């Protein structure tokens, strides 16, 4: 039987999670990361207490935006000078820094209070698979969306064997 102290340590200890962002939708991944950073997965969650865990996200250069958002989504900021509204397309922001699109999505999903910066410090984003926190990882989590196989990943035999979805009626 576990003592009260060991149960308390088990629920209050910050865990380290690793997620692979390869072919994951940015918004759905950001929701998952936000709940982990806030500590909503723990039984002792309280919104005013910082109970969240560390999250390491790898392969952020391969995240996906649905629809035509790479060409249409704008990130805006103001420099503070007259006429200083700057706009950057998601495609250009991702080319410049592959972590920034996911970082901005998670930042926008966290509650707007004094704990937001502290929670964001526990989010570790990496464009590639290698990272310095491999010794700390306690759990490897699957992404929120199942990874769909692309057409280029199928062999020509599999493509030829694929059944027709709609066949023309014979008249």
PDB file of C-alpha atoms in Angstrom:
ATOM      1  CA  UNK A   1       0.000   0.000   0.000  1.00  0.00           C
ATOM      2  CA  UNK A   2       1.402   3.361  -0.990  1.00  0.00           C
ATOM      3  CA  UNK A   3       1.853   6.008   1.623  1.00  0.00           C
ATOM      4  CA  UNK A   4       0.170   9.384   1.404  1.00  0.00           C
ATOM      5  CA  UNK A   5       3.502  11.032   0.533  1.00  0.00           C
ATOM      6  CA  UNK A   6       4.245   8.687  -2.370  1.00  0.00           C
ATOM      7  CA  UNK A   7       0.724   9.153  -3.788  1.00  0.00           C
ATOM      8  CA  UNK A   8       1.132  12.911  -3.503  1.00  0.00           C
ATOM      9  CA  UNK A   9       4.484  12.792  -5.282  1.00  0.00           C
ATOM     10  CA  UNK A  10       3.026  10.621  -8.026  1.00  0.00           C
ATOM     11  CA  UNK A  11       0.249  13.116  -8.779  1.00  0.00           C
ATOM     12  CA  UNK A  12       2.298  16.309  -8.396  1.00  0.00           C
ATOM     13  CA  UNK A  13       5.481  15.272 -10.212  1.00  0.00           C
ATOM     14  CA  UNK A  14       6.032  16.913 -13.591  1.00  0.00           C
ATOM     15  CA  UNK A  15       6.238  14.268 -16.279  1.00  0.00           C
ATOM     16  CA  UNK A  16       7.995  14.553 -19.634  1.00  0.00           C
ATOM     17  CA  UNK A  17       5.961  13.672 -22.716  1.00  0.00           C
ATOM     18  CA  UNK A  18       7.160  13.323 -26.294  1.00  0.00           C
ATOM     19  CA  UNK A  19       4.903  13.792 -29.321  1.00  0.00           C
ATOM     20  CA  UNK A  20       5.753  13.328 -32.964  1.00  0.00           C
ATOM     21  CA  UNK A  21       4.238  16.154 -35.049  1.00  0.00           C
ATOM     22  CA  UNK A  22       4.803  14.434 -38.390  1.00  0.00           C
ATOM     23  CA  UNK A  23       1.641  14.913 -40.536  1.00  0.00           C
ATOM     24  CA  UNK A  24      -0.383  16.207 -37.580  1.00  0.00           C
ATOM     25  CA  UNK A  25      -2.900  19.038 -37.923  1.00  0.00           C
ATOM     26  CA  UNK A  26      -1.625  22.130 -36.091  1.00  0.00           C
ATOM     27  CA  UNK A  27      -4.881  23.059 -34.344  1.00  0.00           C
ATOM     28  CA  UNK A  28      -5.636  19.591 -33.027  1.00  0.00           C
ATOM     29  CA  UNK A  29      -2.070  19.140 -31.871  1.00  0.00           C
ATOM     30  CA  UNK A  30      -2.173  22.531 -30.126  1.00  0.00           C
ATOM     31  CA  UNK A  31      -5.300  21.530 -28.175  1.00  0.00           C
ATOM     32  CA  UNK A  32      -3.552  18.387 -26.936  1.00  0.00           C
ATOM     33  CA  UNK A  33      -0.381  20.277 -25.996  1.00  0.00           C
ATOM     34  CA  UNK A  34      -2.364  22.981 -24.225  1.00  0.00           C
ATOM     35  CA  UNK A  35      -4.136  20.510 -21.950  1.00  0.00           C
ATOM     36  CA  UNK A  36      -0.834  18.784 -21.107  1.00  0.00           C
ATOM     37  CA  UNK A  37       0.891  22.094 -20.327  1.00  0.00           C
ATOM     38  CA  UNK A  38      -1.983  23.189 -18.081  1.00  0.00           C
ATOM     39  CA  UNK A  39      -2.065  19.869 -16.212  1.00  0.00           C
ATOM     40  CA  UNK A  40      -5.660  19.059 -17.145  1.00  0.00           C
ATOM     41  CA  UNK A  41      -4.723  15.389 -17.437  1.00  0.00           C
ATOM     42  CA  UNK A  42      -3.934  15.181 -13.721  1.00  0.00           C
ATOM     43  CA  UNK A  43      -6.545  14.329 -11.064  1.00  0.00           C
ATOM     44  CA  UNK A  44      -5.525  17.306  -8.891  1.00  0.00           C
ATOM     45  CA  UNK A  45      -5.979  19.950 -11.632  1.00  0.00           C
ATOM     46  CA  UNK A  46      -6.884  23.455 -10.532  1.00  0.00           C
ATOM     47  CA  UNK A  47      -6.836  26.418 -12.952  1.00  0.00           C
ATOM     48  CA  UNK A  48      -4.977  28.714 -10.553  1.00  0.00           C
ATOM     49  CA  UNK A  49      -2.166  26.228  -9.823  1.00  0.00           C
ATOM     50  CA  UNK A  50       0.622  25.455 -12.264  1.00  0.00           C
ATOM     51  CA  UNK A  51       0.453  21.640 -12.440  1.00  0.00           C
ATOM     52  CA  UNK A  52       1.443  21.048 -16.080  1.00  0.00           C
ATOM     53  CA  UNK A  53       4.029  18.723 -17.526  1.00  0.00           C
ATOM     54  CA  UNK A  54       6.964  19.157 -19.900  1.00  0.00           C
ATOM     55  CA  UNK A  55       6.175  18.374 -23.532  1.00  0.00           C
ATOM     56  CA  UNK A  56       8.808  17.697 -26.200  1.00  0.00           C
ATOM     57  CA  UNK A  57       7.506  17.897 -29.776  1.00  0.00           C
ATOM     58  CA  UNK A  58       9.683  16.567 -32.597  1.00  0.00           C
ATOM     59  CA  UNK A  59       9.364  16.911 -36.395  1.00  0.00           C
ATOM     60  CA  UNK A  60       7.594  20.274 -36.293  1.00  0.00           C
ATOM     61  CA  UNK A  61       8.767  20.990 -39.833  1.00  0.00           C
ATOM     62  CA  UNK A  62       6.260  18.389 -41.071  1.00  0.00           C
ATOM     63  CA  UNK A  63       3.071  19.747 -39.459  1.00  0.00           C
ATOM     64  CA  UNK A  64      -0.045  20.166 -41.586  1.00  0.00           C
ATOM     65  CA  UNK A  65      -2.533  23.002 -41.969  1.00  0.00           C
ATOM     66  CA  UNK A  66      -5.902  21.978 -43.383  1.00  0.00           C
ATOM     67  CA  UNK A  67      -7.424  23.483 -46.477  1.00  0.00           C
ATOM     68  CA  UNK A  68      -5.585  26.336 -48.138  1.00  0.00           C
ATOM     69  CA  UNK A  69      -4.300  27.852 -44.883  1.00  0.00           C
ATOM     70  CA  UNK A  70      -0.626  27.758 -45.885  1.00  0.00           C
ATOM     71  CA  UNK A  71      -1.417  30.426 -48.504  1.00  0.00           C
ATOM     72  CA  UNK A  72      -4.251  32.281 -46.730  1.00  0.00           C
ATOM     73  CA  UNK A  73      -3.535  32.356 -42.980  1.00  0.00           C
ATOM     74  CA  UNK A  74      -1.915  35.612 -41.865  1.00  0.00           C
ATOM     75  CA  UNK A  75      -0.003  36.282 -38.679  1.00  0.00           C
ATOM     76  CA  UNK A  76      -0.121  39.978 -37.783  1.00  0.00           C
ATOM     77  CA  UNK A  77       1.823  42.125 -35.356  1.00  0.00           C
ATOM     78  CA  UNK A  78       2.314  45.843 -34.933  1.00  0.00           C
ATOM     79  CA  UNK A  79       5.701  47.497 -34.514  1.00  0.00           C
ATOM     80  CA  UNK A  80       4.288  50.414 -32.533  1.00  0.00           C
ATOM     81  CA  UNK A  81       5.083  52.987 -35.218  1.00  0.00           C
ATOM     82  CA  UNK A  82       2.463  54.609 -37.464  1.00  0.00           C
ATOM     83  CA  UNK A  83       1.706  52.294 -40.359  1.00  0.00           C
ATOM     84  CA  UNK A  84       3.650  49.521 -38.668  1.00  0.00           C
ATOM     85  CA  UNK A  85       1.191  46.647 -39.109  1.00  0.00           C
ATOM     86  CA  UNK A  86       3.205  43.675 -40.356  1.00  0.00           C
ATOM     87  CA  UNK A  87       1.629  40.597 -41.943  1.00  0.00           C
ATOM     88  CA  UNK A  88       3.335  37.257 -42.600  1.00  0.00           C
ATOM     89  CA  UNK A  89       1.805  34.268 -44.393  1.00  0.00           C
ATOM     90  CA  UNK A  90       1.875  30.947 -42.541  1.00  0.00           C
ATOM     91  CA  UNK A  91       3.936  29.459 -45.387  1.00  0.00           C
ATOM     92  CA  UNK A  92       6.680  32.096 -45.027  1.00  0.00           C
ATOM     93  CA  UNK A  93       6.678  31.922 -41.228  1.00  0.00           C
ATOM     94  CA  UNK A  94       7.065  28.140 -41.413  1.00  0.00           C
ATOM     95  CA  UNK A  95       9.943  28.412 -43.895  1.00  0.00           C
ATOM     96  CA  UNK A  96      11.735  30.913 -41.669  1.00  0.00           C
ATOM     97  CA  UNK A  97      11.180  29.031 -38.393  1.00  0.00           C
ATOM     98  CA  UNK A  98       9.419  25.609 -38.525  1.00  0.00           C
ATOM     99  CA  UNK A  99       8.558  25.775 -34.814  1.00  0.00           C
ATOM    100  CA  UNK A 100       6.823  29.158 -34.873  1.00  0.00           C
ATOM    101  CA  UNK A 101       3.463  28.134 -36.385  1.00  0.00           C
ATOM    102  CA  UNK A 102       2.888  25.453 -33.729  1.00  0.00           C
ATOM    103  CA  UNK A 103       4.259  27.724 -30.989  1.00  0.00           C
ATOM    104  CA  UNK A 104       1.793  30.489 -31.883  1.00  0.00           C
ATOM    105  CA  UNK A 105      -1.097  28.000 -31.993  1.00  0.00           C
ATOM    106  CA  UNK A 106      -0.330  26.638 -28.518  1.00  0.00           C
ATOM    107  CA  UNK A 107       0.270  30.146 -27.153  1.00  0.00           C
ATOM    108  CA  UNK A 108      -3.157  31.209 -28.386  1.00  0.00           C
ATOM    109  CA  UNK A 109      -4.845  28.164 -26.815  1.00  0.00           C
ATOM    110  CA  UNK A 110      -3.500  28.701 -23.311  1.00  0.00           C
ATOM    111  CA  UNK A 111      -5.473  30.883 -20.881  1.00  0.00           C
ATOM    112  CA  UNK A 112      -4.481  34.538 -20.999  1.00  0.00           C
ATOM    113  CA  UNK A 113      -3.097  34.931 -17.463  1.00  0.00           C
ATOM    114  CA  UNK A 114       0.224  35.183 -15.628  1.00  0.00           C
ATOM    115  CA  UNK A 115       0.865  31.441 -15.874  1.00  0.00           C
ATOM    116  CA  UNK A 116       0.967  31.448 -19.685  1.00  0.00           C
ATOM    117  CA  UNK A 117       4.670  32.325 -20.027  1.00  0.00           C
ATOM    118  CA  UNK A 118       5.620  29.834 -17.338  1.00  0.00           C
ATOM    119  CA  UNK A 119       3.652  27.093 -19.079  1.00  0.00           C
ATOM    120  CA  UNK A 120       5.150  27.933 -22.476  1.00  0.00           C
ATOM    121  CA  UNK A 121       8.659  27.486 -21.030  1.00  0.00           C
ATOM    122  CA  UNK A 122       7.808  23.795 -20.581  1.00  0.00           C
ATOM    123  CA  UNK A 123       7.029  23.380 -24.288  1.00  0.00           C
ATOM    124  CA  UNK A 124      10.101  22.201 -26.179  1.00  0.00           C
ATOM    125  CA  UNK A 125       9.783  22.256 -29.989  1.00  0.00           C
ATOM    126  CA  UNK A 126      12.280  20.699 -32.405  1.00  0.00           C
ATOM    127  CA  UNK A 127      12.164  20.699 -36.203  1.00  0.00           C
ATOM    128  CA  UNK A 128      14.051  17.391 -36.436  1.00  0.00           C
ATOM    129  CA  UNK A 129      13.901  14.131 -34.477  1.00  0.00           C
ATOM    130  CA  UNK A 130      17.004  14.777 -32.388  1.00  0.00           C
ATOM    131  CA  UNK A 131      16.695  16.645 -29.094  1.00  0.00           C
ATOM    132  CA  UNK A 132      18.701  16.937 -25.854  1.00  0.00           C
ATOM    133  CA  UNK A 133      15.878  15.746 -23.546  1.00  0.00           C
ATOM    134  CA  UNK A 134      15.789  12.061 -24.508  1.00  0.00           C
ATOM    135  CA  UNK A 135      16.965  11.007 -21.037  1.00  0.00           C
ATOM    136  CA  UNK A 136      14.040  12.853 -19.386  1.00  0.00           C
ATOM    137  CA  UNK A 137      11.182  11.419 -21.485  1.00  0.00           C
ATOM    138  CA  UNK A 138       8.802   9.285 -19.400  1.00  0.00           C
ATOM    139  CA  UNK A 139       5.957   8.804 -21.922  1.00  0.00           C
ATOM    140  CA  UNK A 140       5.775   8.811 -25.710  1.00  0.00           C
ATOM    141  CA  UNK A 141       2.292   9.877 -26.772  1.00  0.00           C
ATOM    142  CA  UNK A 142       0.650   9.294 -30.143  1.00  0.00           C
ATOM    143  CA  UNK A 143      -0.550  12.316 -32.065  1.00  0.00           C
ATOM    144  CA  UNK A 144      -4.195  13.372 -31.870  1.00  0.00           C
ATOM    145  CA  UNK A 145      -4.839  12.445 -35.523  1.00  0.00           C
ATOM    146  CA  UNK A 146      -4.077   9.097 -37.141  1.00  0.00           C
ATOM    147  CA  UNK A 147      -1.270   9.468 -39.663  1.00  0.00           C
ATOM    148  CA  UNK A 148      -2.687   9.024 -43.142  1.00  0.00           C
ATOM    149  CA  UNK A 149      -0.601   7.269 -45.763  1.00  0.00           C
ATOM    150  CA  UNK A 150       0.136   9.477 -48.772  1.00  0.00           C
ATOM    151  CA  UNK A 151      -0.354   8.344 -52.343  1.00  0.00           C
ATOM    152  CA  UNK A 152       3.421   8.457 -52.919  1.00  0.00           C
ATOM    153  CA  UNK A 153       3.881   5.964 -50.069  1.00  0.00           C
ATOM    154  CA  UNK A 154       1.850   3.257 -51.855  1.00  0.00           C
ATOM    155  CA  UNK A 155       3.596   0.882 -54.243  1.00  0.00           C
ATOM    156  CA  UNK A 156       2.393   0.725 -57.885  1.00  0.00           C
ATOM    157  CA  UNK A 157       0.944  -2.750 -57.220  1.00  0.00           C
ATOM    158  CA  UNK A 158      -1.167  -1.432 -54.335  1.00  0.00           C
ATOM    159  CA  UNK A 159      -2.426   1.446 -56.479  1.00  0.00           C
ATOM    160  CA  UNK A 160      -3.377  -0.945 -59.288  1.00  0.00           C
ATOM    161  CA  UNK A 161      -5.204  -3.276 -56.863  1.00  0.00           C
ATOM    162  CA  UNK A 162      -7.164  -0.436 -55.283  1.00  0.00           C
ATOM    163  CA  UNK A 163     -10.867  -0.936 -56.019  1.00  0.00           C
ATOM    164  CA  UNK A 164     -12.855   1.631 -57.930  1.00  0.00           C
ATOM    165  CA  UNK A 165     -15.108   3.615 -55.636  1.00  0.00           C
ATOM    166  CA  UNK A 166     -17.611   4.544 -58.338  1.00  0.00           C
ATOM    167  CA  UNK A 167     -18.019   2.468 -61.427  1.00  0.00           C
ATOM    168  CA  UNK A 168     -19.913   3.736 -64.445  1.00  0.00           C
ATOM    169  CA  UNK A 169     -23.216   1.965 -65.066  1.00  0.00           C
ATOM    170  CA  UNK A 170     -23.303  -0.288 -68.111  1.00  0.00           C
ATOM    171  CA  UNK A 171     -26.034   0.757 -70.506  1.00  0.00           C
TER     172      UNK A 171
END
